[in-house]
PDB file of C-alpha atoms in Angstrom:
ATOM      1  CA  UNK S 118     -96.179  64.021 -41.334  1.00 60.00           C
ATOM      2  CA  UNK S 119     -95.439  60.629 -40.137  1.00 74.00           C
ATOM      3  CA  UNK S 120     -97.936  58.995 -38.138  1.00 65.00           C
ATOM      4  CA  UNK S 121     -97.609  56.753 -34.886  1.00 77.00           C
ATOM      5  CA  UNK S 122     -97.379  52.864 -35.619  1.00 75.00           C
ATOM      6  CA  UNK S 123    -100.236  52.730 -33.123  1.00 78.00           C
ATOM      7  CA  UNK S 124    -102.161  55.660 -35.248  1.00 78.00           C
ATOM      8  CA  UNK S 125    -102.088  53.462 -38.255  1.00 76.00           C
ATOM      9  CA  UNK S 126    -103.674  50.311 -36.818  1.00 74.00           C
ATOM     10  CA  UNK S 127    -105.892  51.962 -34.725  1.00 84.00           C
ATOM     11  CA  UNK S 128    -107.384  53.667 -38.576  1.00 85.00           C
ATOM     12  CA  UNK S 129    -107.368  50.489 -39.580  1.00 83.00           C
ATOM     13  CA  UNK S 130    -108.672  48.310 -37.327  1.00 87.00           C
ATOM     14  CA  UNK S 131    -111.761  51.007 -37.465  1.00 88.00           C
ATOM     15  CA  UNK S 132    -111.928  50.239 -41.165  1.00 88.00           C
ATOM     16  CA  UNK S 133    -112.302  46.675 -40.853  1.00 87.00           C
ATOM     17  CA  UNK S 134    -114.866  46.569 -37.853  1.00 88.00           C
ATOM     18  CA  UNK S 135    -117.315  49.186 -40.461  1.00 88.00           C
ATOM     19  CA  UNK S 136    -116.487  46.627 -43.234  1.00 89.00           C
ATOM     20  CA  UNK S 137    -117.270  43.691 -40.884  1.00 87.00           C
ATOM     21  CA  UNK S 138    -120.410  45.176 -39.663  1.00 88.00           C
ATOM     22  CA  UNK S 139    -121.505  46.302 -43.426  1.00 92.00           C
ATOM     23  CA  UNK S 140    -120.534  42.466 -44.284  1.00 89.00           C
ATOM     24  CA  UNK S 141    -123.261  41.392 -41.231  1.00 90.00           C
ATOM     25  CA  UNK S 142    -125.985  43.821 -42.940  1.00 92.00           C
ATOM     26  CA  UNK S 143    -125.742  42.365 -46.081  1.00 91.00           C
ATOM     27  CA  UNK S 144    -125.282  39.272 -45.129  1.00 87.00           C
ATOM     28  CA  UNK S 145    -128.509  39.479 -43.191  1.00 87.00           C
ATOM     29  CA  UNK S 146    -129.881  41.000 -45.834  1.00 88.00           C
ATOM     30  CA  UNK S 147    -129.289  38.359 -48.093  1.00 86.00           C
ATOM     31  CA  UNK S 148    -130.605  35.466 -46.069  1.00 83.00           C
ATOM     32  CA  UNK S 149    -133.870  37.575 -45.466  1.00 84.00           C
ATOM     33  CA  UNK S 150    -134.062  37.658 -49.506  1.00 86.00           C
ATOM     34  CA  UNK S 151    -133.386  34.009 -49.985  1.00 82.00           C
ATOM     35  CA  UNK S 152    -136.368  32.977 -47.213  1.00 79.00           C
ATOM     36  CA  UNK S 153    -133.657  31.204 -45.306  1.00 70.00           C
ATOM     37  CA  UNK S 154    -133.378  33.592 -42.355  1.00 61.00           C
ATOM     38  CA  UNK S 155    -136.407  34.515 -39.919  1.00 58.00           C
ATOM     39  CA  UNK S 156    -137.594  31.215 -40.304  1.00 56.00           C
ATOM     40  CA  UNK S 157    -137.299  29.285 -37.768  1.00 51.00           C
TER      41      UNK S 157
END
């Protein structure tokens, strides 16, 4: 089954805005942890 050139980016432009937004989380995460963020 071939898929749509469309279909494909569409898959994977969902795939990089979860990985973008699981990047944020741990980012956030991260700066909570090192006392740097929620400090001002």
């Amino acid at each position: 089954m071939k898929l749509k050139r469309s279909q494909v980016i569409s898959k994977g432009e969902k795939r990089n805005k979860v990985q973008a937004h699981k990047g944020m989380k741990n980012l956030e995460r991260f700066l909570k942890s090192t006392g740097v963020y929620g400090h001002k």
